[in-house]
Short mmCIF file of C-alpha atoms and ligand atoms in Angstrom, two decimals:
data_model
loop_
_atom_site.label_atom_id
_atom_site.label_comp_id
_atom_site.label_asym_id
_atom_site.label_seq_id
_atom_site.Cartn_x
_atom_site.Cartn_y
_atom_site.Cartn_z
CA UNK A 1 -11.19 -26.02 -17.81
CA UNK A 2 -8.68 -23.17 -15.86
CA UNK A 3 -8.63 -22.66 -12.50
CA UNK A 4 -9.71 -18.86 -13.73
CA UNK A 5 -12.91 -20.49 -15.55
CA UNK A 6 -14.07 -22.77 -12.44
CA UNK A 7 -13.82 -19.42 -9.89
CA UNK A 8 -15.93 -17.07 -12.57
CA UNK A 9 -18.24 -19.88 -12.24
CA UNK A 10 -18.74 -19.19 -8.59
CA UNK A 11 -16.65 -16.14 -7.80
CA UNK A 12 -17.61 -12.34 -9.04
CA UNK A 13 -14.92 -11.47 -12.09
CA UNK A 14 -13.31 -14.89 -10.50
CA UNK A 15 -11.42 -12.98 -8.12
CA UNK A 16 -11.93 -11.49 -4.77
CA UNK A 17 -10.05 -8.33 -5.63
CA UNK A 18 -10.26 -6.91 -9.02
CA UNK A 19 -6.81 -6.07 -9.68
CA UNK A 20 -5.75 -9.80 -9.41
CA UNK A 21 -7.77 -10.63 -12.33
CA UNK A 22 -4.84 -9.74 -14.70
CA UNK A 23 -7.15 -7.18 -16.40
CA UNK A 24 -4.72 -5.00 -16.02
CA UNK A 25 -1.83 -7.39 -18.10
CA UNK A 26 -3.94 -9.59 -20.19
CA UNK A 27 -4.35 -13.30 -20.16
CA UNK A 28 -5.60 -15.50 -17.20
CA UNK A 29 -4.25 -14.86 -13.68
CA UNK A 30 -1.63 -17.81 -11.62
CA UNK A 31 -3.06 -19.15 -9.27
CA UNK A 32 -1.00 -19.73 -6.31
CA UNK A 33 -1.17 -22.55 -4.18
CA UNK A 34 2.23 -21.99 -1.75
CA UNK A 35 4.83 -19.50 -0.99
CA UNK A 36 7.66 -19.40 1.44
CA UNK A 37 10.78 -16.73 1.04
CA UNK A 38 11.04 -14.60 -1.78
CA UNK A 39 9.28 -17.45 -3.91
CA UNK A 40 5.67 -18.62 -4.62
CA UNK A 41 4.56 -21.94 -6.38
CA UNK A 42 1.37 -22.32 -8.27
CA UNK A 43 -1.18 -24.50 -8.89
CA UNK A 44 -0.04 -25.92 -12.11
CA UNK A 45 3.69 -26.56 -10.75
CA UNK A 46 5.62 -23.51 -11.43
CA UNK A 47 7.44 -21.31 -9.40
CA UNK A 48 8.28 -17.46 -9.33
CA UNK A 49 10.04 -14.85 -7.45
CA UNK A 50 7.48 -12.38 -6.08
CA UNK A 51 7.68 -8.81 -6.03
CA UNK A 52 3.78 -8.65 -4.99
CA UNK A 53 4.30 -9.95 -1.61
CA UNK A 54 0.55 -9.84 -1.12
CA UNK A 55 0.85 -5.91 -2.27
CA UNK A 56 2.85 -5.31 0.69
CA UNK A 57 2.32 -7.22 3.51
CA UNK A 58 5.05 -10.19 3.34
CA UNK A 59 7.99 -8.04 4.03
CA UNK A 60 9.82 -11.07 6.19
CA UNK A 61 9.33 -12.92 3.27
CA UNK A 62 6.49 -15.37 2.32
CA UNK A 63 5.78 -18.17 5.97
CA UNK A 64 8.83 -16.70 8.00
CA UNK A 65 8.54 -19.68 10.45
CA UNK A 66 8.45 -17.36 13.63
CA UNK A 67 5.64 -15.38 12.51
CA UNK A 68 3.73 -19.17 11.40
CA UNK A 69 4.95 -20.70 14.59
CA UNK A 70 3.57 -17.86 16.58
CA UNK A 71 -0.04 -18.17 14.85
CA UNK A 72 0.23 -21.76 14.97
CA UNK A 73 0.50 -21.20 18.77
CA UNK A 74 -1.70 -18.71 19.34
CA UNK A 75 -4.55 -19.84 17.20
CA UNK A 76 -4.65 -23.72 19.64
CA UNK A 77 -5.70 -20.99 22.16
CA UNK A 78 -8.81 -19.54 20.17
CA UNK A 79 -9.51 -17.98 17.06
CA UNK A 80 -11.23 -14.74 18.29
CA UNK A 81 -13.32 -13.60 21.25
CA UNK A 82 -15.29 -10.15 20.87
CA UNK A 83 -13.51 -9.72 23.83
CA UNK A 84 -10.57 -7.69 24.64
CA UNK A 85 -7.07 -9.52 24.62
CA UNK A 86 -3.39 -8.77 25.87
CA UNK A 87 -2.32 -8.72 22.53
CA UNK A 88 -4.51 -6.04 20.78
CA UNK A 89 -2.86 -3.92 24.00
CA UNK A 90 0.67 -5.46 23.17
CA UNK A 91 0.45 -4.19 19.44
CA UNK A 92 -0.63 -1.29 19.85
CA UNK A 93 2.17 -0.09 22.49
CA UNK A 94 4.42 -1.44 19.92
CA UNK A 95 3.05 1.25 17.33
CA UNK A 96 3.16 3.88 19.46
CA UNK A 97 6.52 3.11 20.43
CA UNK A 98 7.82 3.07 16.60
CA UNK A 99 5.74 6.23 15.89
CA UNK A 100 5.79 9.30 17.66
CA UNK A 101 3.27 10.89 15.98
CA UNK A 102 0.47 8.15 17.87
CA UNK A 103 -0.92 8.16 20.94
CA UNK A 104 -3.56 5.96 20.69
CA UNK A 105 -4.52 3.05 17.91
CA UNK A 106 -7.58 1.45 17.04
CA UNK A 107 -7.67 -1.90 15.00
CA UNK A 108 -9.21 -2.82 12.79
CA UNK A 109 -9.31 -5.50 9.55
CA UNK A 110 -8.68 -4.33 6.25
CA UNK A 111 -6.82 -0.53 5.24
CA UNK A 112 -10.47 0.58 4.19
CA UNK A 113 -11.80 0.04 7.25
CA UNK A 114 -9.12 2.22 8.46
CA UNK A 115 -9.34 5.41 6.14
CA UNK A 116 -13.12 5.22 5.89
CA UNK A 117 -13.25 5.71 10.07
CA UNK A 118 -10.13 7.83 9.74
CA UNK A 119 -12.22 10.05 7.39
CA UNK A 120 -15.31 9.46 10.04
CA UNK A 121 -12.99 10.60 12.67
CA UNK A 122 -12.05 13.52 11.03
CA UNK A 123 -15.67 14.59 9.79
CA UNK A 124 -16.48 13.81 13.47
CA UNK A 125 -13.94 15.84 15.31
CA UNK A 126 -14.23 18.82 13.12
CA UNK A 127 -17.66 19.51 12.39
CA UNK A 128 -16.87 19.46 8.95
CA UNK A 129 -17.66 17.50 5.73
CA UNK A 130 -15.37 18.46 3.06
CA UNK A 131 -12.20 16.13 2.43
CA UNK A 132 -9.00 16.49 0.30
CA UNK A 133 -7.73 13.57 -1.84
CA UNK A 134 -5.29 13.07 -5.03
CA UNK A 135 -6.15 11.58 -8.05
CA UNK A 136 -3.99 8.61 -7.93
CA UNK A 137 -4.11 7.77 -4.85
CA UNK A 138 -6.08 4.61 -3.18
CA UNK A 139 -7.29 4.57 0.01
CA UNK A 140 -9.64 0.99 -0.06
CA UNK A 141 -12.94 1.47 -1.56
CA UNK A 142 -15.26 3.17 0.73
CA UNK A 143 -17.70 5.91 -1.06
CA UNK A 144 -16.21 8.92 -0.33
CA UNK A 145 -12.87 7.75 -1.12
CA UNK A 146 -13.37 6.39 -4.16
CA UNK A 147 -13.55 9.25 -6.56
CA UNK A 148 -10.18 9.38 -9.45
CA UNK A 149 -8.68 6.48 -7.45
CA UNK A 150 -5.93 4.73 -8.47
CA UNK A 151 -4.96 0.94 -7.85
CA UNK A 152 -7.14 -1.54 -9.16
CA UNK A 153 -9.76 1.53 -9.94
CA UNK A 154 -7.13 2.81 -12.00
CA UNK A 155 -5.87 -0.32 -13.33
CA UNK A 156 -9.60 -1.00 -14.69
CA UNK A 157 -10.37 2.67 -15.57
CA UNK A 158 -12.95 3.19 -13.21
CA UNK A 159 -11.19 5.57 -10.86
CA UNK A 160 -14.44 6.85 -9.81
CA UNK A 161 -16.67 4.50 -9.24
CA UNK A 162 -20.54 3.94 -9.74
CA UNK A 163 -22.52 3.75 -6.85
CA UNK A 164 -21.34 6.45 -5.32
CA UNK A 165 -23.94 9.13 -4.11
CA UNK A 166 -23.50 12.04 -5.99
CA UNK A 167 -24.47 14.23 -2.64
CA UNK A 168 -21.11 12.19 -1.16
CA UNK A 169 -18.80 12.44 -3.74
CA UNK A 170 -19.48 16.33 -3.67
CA UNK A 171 -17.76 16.47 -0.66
CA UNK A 172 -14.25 15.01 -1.94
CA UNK A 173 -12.44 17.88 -3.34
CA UNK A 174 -9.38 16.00 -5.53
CA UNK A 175 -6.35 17.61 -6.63
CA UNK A 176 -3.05 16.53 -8.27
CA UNK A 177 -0.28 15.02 -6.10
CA UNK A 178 2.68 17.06 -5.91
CA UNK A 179 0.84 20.34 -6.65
CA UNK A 180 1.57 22.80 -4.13
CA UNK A 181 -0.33 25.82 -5.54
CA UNK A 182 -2.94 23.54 -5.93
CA UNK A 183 -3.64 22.78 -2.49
CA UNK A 184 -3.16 26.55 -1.49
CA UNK A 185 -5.86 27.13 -3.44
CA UNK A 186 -8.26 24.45 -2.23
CA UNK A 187 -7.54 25.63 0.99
CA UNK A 188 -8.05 29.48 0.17
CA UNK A 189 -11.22 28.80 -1.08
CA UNK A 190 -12.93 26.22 1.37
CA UNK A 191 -10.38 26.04 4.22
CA UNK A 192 -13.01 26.33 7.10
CA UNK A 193 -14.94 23.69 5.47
CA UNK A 194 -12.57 21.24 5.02
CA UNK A 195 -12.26 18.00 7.68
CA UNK A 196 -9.08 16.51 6.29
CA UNK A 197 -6.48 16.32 3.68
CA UNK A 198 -6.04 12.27 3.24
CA UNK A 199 -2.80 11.40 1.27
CA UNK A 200 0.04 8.72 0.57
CA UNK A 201 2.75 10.43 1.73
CA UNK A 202 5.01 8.34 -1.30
CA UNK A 203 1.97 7.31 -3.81
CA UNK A 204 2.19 3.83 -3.84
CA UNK A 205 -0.99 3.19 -6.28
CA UNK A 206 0.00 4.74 -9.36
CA UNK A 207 3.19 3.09 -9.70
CA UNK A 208 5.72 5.45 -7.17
CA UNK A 209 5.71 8.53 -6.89
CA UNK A 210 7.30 10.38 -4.07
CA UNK A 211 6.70 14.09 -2.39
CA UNK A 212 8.78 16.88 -4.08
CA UNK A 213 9.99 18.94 -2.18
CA UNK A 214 7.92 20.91 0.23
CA UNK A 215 4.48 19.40 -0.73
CA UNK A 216 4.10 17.39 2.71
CA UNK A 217 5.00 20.12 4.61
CA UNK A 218 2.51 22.61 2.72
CA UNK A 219 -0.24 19.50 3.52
CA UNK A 220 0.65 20.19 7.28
CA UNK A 221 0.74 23.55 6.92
CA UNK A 222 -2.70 24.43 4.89
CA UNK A 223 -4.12 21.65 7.48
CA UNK A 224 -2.68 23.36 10.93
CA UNK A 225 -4.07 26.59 9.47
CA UNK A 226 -7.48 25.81 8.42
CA UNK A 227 -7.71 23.47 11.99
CA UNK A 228 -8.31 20.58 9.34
CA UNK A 229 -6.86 17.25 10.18
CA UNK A 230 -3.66 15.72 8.28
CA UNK A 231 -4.25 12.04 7.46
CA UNK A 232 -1.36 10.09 6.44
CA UNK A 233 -2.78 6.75 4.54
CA UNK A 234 0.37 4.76 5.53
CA UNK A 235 -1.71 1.61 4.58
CA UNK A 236 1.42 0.28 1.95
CA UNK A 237 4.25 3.03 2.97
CA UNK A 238 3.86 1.78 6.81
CA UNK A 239 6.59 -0.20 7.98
CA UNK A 240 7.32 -0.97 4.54
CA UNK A 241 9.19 2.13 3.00
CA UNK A 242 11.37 2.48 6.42
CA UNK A 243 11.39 1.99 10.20
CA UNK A 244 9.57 4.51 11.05
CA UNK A 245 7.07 4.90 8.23
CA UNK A 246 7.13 7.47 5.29
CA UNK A 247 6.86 10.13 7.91
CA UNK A 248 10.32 9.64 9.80
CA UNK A 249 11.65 10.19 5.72
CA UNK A 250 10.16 13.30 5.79
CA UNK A 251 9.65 14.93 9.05
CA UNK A 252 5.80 15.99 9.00
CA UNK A 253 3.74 14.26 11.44
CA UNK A 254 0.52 14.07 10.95
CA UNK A 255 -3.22 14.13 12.84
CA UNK A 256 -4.08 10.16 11.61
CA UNK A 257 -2.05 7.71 10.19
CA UNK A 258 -3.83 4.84 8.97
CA UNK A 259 -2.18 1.53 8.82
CA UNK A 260 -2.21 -2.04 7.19
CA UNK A 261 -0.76 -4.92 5.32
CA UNK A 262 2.93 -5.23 7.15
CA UNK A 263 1.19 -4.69 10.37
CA UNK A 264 -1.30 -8.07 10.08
CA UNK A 265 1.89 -9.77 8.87
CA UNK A 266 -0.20 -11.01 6.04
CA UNK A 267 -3.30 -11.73 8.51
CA UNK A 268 -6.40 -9.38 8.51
CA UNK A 269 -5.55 -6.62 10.90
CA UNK A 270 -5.14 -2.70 9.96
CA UNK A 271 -5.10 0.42 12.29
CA UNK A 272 -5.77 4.02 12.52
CA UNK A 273 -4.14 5.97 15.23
CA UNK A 274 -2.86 9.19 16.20
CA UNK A 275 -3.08 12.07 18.19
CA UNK A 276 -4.68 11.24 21.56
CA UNK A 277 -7.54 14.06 21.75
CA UNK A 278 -7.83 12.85 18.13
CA UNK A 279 -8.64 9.65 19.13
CA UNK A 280 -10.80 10.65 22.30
CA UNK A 281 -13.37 11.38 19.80
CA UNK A 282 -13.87 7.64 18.46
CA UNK A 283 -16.49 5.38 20.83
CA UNK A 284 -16.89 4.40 23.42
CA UNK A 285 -14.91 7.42 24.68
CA UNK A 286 -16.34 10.02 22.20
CA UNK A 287 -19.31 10.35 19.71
CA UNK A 288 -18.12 8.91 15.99
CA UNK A 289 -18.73 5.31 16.08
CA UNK A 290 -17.08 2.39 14.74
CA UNK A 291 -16.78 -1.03 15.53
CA UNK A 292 -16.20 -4.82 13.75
CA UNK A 293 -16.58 -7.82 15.35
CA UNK A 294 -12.85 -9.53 14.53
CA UNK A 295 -11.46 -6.15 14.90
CA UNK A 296 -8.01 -6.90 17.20
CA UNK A 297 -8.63 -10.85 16.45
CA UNK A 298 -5.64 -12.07 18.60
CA UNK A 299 -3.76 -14.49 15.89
CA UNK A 300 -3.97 -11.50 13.41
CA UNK A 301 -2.28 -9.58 16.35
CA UNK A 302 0.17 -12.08 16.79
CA UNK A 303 1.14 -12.46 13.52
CA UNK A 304 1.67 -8.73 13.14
CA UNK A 305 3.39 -7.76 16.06
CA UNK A 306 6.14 -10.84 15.70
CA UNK A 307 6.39 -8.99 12.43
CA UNK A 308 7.01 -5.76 13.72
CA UNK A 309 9.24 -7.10 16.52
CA UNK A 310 11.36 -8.66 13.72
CA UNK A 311 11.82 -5.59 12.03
CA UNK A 312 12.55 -2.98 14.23
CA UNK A 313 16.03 -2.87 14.09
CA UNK A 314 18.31 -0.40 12.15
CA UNK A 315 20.13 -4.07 10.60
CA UNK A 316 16.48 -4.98 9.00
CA UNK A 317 16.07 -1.74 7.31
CA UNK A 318 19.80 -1.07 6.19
CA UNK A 319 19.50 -4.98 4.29
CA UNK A 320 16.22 -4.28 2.96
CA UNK A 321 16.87 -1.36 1.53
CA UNK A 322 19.90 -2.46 0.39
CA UNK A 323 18.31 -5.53 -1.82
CA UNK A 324 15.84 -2.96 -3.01
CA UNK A 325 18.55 -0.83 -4.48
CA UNK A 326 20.50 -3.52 -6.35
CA UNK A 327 17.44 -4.21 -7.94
CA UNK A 328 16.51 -0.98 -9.17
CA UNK A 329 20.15 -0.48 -10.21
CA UNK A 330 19.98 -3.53 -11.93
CA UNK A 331 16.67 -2.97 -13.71
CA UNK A 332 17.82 0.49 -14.95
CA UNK A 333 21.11 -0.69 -16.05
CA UNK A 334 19.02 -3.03 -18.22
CA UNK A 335 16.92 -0.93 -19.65
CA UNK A 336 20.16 1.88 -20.64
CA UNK A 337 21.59 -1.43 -22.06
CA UNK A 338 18.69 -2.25 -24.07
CA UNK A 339 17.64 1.30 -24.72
CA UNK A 340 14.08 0.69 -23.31
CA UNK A 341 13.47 4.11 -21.71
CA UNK A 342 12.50 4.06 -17.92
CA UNK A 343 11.75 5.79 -14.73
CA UNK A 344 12.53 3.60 -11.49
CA UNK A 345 11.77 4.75 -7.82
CA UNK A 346 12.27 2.90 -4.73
CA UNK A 347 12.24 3.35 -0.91
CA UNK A 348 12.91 1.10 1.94
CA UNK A 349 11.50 -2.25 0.28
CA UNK A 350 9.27 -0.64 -2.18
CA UNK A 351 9.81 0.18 -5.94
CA UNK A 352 8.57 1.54 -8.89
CA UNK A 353 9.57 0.88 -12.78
CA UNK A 354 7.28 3.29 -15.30
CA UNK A 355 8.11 2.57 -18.91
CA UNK A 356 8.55 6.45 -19.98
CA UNK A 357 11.13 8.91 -21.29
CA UNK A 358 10.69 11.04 -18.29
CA UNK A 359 13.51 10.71 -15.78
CA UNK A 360 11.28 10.61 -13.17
CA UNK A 361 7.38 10.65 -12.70
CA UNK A 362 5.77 13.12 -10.32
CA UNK A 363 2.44 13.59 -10.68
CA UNK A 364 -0.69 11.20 -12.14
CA UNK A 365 -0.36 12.59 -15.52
CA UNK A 366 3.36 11.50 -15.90
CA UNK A 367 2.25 7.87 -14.89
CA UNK A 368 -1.43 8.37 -17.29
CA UNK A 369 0.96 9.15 -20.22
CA UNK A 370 3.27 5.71 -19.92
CA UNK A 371 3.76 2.90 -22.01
CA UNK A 372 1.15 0.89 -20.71
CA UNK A 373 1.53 -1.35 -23.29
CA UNK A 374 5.23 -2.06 -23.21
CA UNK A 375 4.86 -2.90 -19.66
CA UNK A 376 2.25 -5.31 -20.33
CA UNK A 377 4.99 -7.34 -22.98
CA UNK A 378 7.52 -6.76 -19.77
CA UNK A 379 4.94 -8.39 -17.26
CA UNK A 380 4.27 -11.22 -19.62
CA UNK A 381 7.51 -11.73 -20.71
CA UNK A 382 9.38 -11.87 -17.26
CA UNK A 383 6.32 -13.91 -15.90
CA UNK A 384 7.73 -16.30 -18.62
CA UNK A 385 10.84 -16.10 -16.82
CA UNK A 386 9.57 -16.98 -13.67
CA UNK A 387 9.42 -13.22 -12.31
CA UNK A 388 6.02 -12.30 -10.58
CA UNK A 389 5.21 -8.51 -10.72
CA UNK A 390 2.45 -6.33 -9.72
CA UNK A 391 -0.33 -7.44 -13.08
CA UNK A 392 -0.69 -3.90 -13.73
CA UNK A 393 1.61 -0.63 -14.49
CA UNK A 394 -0.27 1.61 -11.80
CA UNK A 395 1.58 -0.67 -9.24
CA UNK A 396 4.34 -0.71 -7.03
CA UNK A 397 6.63 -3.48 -6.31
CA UNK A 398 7.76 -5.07 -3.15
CA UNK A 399 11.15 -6.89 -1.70
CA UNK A 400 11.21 -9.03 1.38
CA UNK A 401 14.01 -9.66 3.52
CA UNK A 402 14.02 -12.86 1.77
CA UNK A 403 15.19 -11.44 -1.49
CA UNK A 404 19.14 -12.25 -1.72
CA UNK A 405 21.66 -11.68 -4.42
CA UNK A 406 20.11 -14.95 -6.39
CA UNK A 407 17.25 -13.82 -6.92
CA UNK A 408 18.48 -10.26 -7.89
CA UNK A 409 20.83 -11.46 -10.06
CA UNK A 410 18.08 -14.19 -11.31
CA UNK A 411 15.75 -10.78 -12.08
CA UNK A 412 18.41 -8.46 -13.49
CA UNK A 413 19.02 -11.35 -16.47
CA UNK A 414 15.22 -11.91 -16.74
CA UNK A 415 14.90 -8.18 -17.22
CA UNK A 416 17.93 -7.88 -19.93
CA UNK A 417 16.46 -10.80 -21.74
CA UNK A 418 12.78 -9.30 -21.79
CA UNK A 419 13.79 -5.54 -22.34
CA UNK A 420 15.39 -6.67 -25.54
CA UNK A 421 12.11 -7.74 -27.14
CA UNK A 422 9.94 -4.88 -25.90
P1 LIG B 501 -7.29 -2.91 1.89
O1 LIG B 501 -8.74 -2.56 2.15
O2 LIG B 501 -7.10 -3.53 0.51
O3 LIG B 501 -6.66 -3.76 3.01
O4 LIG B 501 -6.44 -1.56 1.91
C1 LIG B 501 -6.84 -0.49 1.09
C2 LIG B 501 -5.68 0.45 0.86
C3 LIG B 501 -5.65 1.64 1.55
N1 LIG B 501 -4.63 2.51 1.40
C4 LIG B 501 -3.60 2.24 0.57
C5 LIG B 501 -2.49 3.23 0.42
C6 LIG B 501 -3.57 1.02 -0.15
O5 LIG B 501 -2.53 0.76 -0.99
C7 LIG B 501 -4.63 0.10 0.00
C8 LIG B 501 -4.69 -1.22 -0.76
N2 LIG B 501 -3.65 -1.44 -1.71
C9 LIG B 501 -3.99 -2.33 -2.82
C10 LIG B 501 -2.76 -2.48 -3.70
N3 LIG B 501 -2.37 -1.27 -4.33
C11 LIG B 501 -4.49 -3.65 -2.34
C12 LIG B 501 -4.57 -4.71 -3.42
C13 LIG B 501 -6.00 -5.02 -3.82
O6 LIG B 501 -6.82 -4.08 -3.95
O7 LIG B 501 -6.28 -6.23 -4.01
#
């Protein structure tokens, strides 16, 4: 008997999200039964740091009493209405206010509700069908979308999925993050038939890899002069990479930014939002429909926006980012020390670690070709150690505003000790 067997029993693959199923790493997944701080505890008594944070969401840390004190209170008042509430308006003023690029928001539940109506939207408000994605990137799992994903998809090497119509998947034209000429091309080519470019502005699902130079602001540019719109999929970047989102890093604002994970505080809530005569286009006030029944559920509201209230301050973001940095510093001093080559990356409180000989990654093939296998003896080992990572190398990691110097320091000697055996 495992907890693992006893779900497969009952649960598809045992999990209800296929890249927790430790496919990815080997072996039988932890199951977690608490977490508070920058530490979980599972089932059979043991107790890690996590750099997971429920893949992005738990940036406070893991039950920051306001945020459960606020849901606590909220949810004696009701658990959800199909009706509007205060809060759904109270949120969304609060992510207009932090982005300039929005002028109006709509909820929703999960970050593939949001890119599937984002793409909707687009499709919609153009007239067109044609989309743009990367391979690498994930946007959730809705058809047109999921074609050379990365993420779980990747993780399980099924980055384009079955099921998919093959008169949808025509429609998404995939090119290589980072290449510039590349999407000149595209747009050359099929410009006026184009809806939307959807991208990560940093690619958070195969491993991290950020923009180089110039590639954002070519998406902006092919998209202003084709009259296609620029999605943003700020889904893990948002409110996690800085205060402002992955676009105040880089200066290009786009049509649609879709949102998730920090913004439900770890509760089921997502957005996508934008330019207001964007947005005049999604029901009731326009044509494209879509709609979901717990979409603005008021204790996911409250959860997120004490979240976002909490960190919107220049204090949060200089700490965070701070923590994030000593840990990358620390892991790549480790691996010079133990002369396990590596590639790190980090942003705000997200990171990346790729076991390779390239100084840096920058585009899917640079993260295809690394040691997939050494990281799986590095996740295993530092699990050992009581260090939870992302169960799979196309991942990137996470730090809370929990994470102090103990549990850098605790990771940094984890890592030495593990790099030394890889
Ligand atoms: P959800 O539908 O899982 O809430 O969001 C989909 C999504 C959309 N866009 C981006 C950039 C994302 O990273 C995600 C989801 N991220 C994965 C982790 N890489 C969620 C973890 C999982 O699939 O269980």
């Amino acid at each position: 008997m495992s907890y693992f067997s006893d779900a497969r029993e009952v649960i598809a693959g045992g999990v209800n999200s296929p890249v927790r199923a430790f496919a990815g790493v080997g072996g039988e997944p932890v199951f977690f039964h608490s977490a508070s701080g920058a530490r979980v505890q599972s089932e059979d008594g043991r107790e890690y740091i996590d750099y997971v944070g429920s893949w992005g969401p738990m940036i406070l840390g893991h039950a920051h009493p306001e945020v459960i004190e606020t849901v606590i209170e909220t949810a004696r008042d009701g658990l959800s209405f199909g009706a509007p509430c205060v809060l759904e308006t109270r949120i969304a003023e609060k992510v207009c206010a932090m982005l300039p690029s929005v002028d109006k928001v709509r909820m929703v539940s999960s970050g593939t509700e949001a890119t599937m109506s984002a793409i909707r939207l687009a499709r919609g408000h153009t007239g067109r069908d044609k989309i743009v994605k990367f391979e690498g990137c994930y946007h959730g799992h809705s058809d047109s979308l999921l074609i050379k994903a990365g993420s779980g998809a990747l993780t399980l090497g099924v980055p384009s999925s079955p099921g998919v119509p093959a008169g949808l998947a025509e429609h998404t034209i995939t090119l290589s993050f980072n290449d510039i000429d590349g999407v000149r091309s595209a747009f050359a080519e099929l410009g006026d038939q184009i809806a939307c470019v959807i991208v990560e502005p940093i690619a958070g699902n195969m491993n991290m890899v950020k923009p180089v130079a110039g590639f954002l602001e070519a998406l902006r540019e092919e998209c202003t002069g084709a009259g296609a719109l620029l999605i943003f999929d700020e889904v893990m970047t948002g409110f996690r990479v800085a205060r402002g989102c992955a676009q105040s890093l880089y200066g290009v604002e786009p049509d649609i930014t879709t949102l998730g994970k920090v913004i439900g505080g770890g509760m089921p809530a997502a957005a996508y939002c934008g330019r207001g005569d964007v947005m005049a286009s999604i029901a009731p006030d326009g044509p494209v429909y879509q709609a979901g029944t717990l979409s603005g559920n008021p204790v996911a509201m409250a959860a997120g926006l004490k979240t976002l209230e909490l960190i919107d301050n220049d204090e949060f973001w200089t700490a965070l980012s701070a923590t994030t940095q000593s840990l990358v510093d620390g892991l790549a001093a480790a691996a010079e020390e133990t002369g396990v080559p590596v590639a790190v990356e980090n942003e705000g409180g997200m990171f990346g670690l790729v076991f390779t000989d390239r100084d840096r990654v920058s585009t899917f093939d640079d993260v295809a070709a690394a040691d997939v296998d050494r990281f799986k003896r590095f996740f295993h080992g530092m699990l050992d150690e009581g260090i939870y990572l992302a169960p799979s190398a196309f991942e990137a990691g996470f730090v809370s505003a929990a994470h102090g110097a103990a549990e850098i320091d605790q990771t940094i000697s984890a890592a030495r000790k593990v790099m030394a055996t890889l």
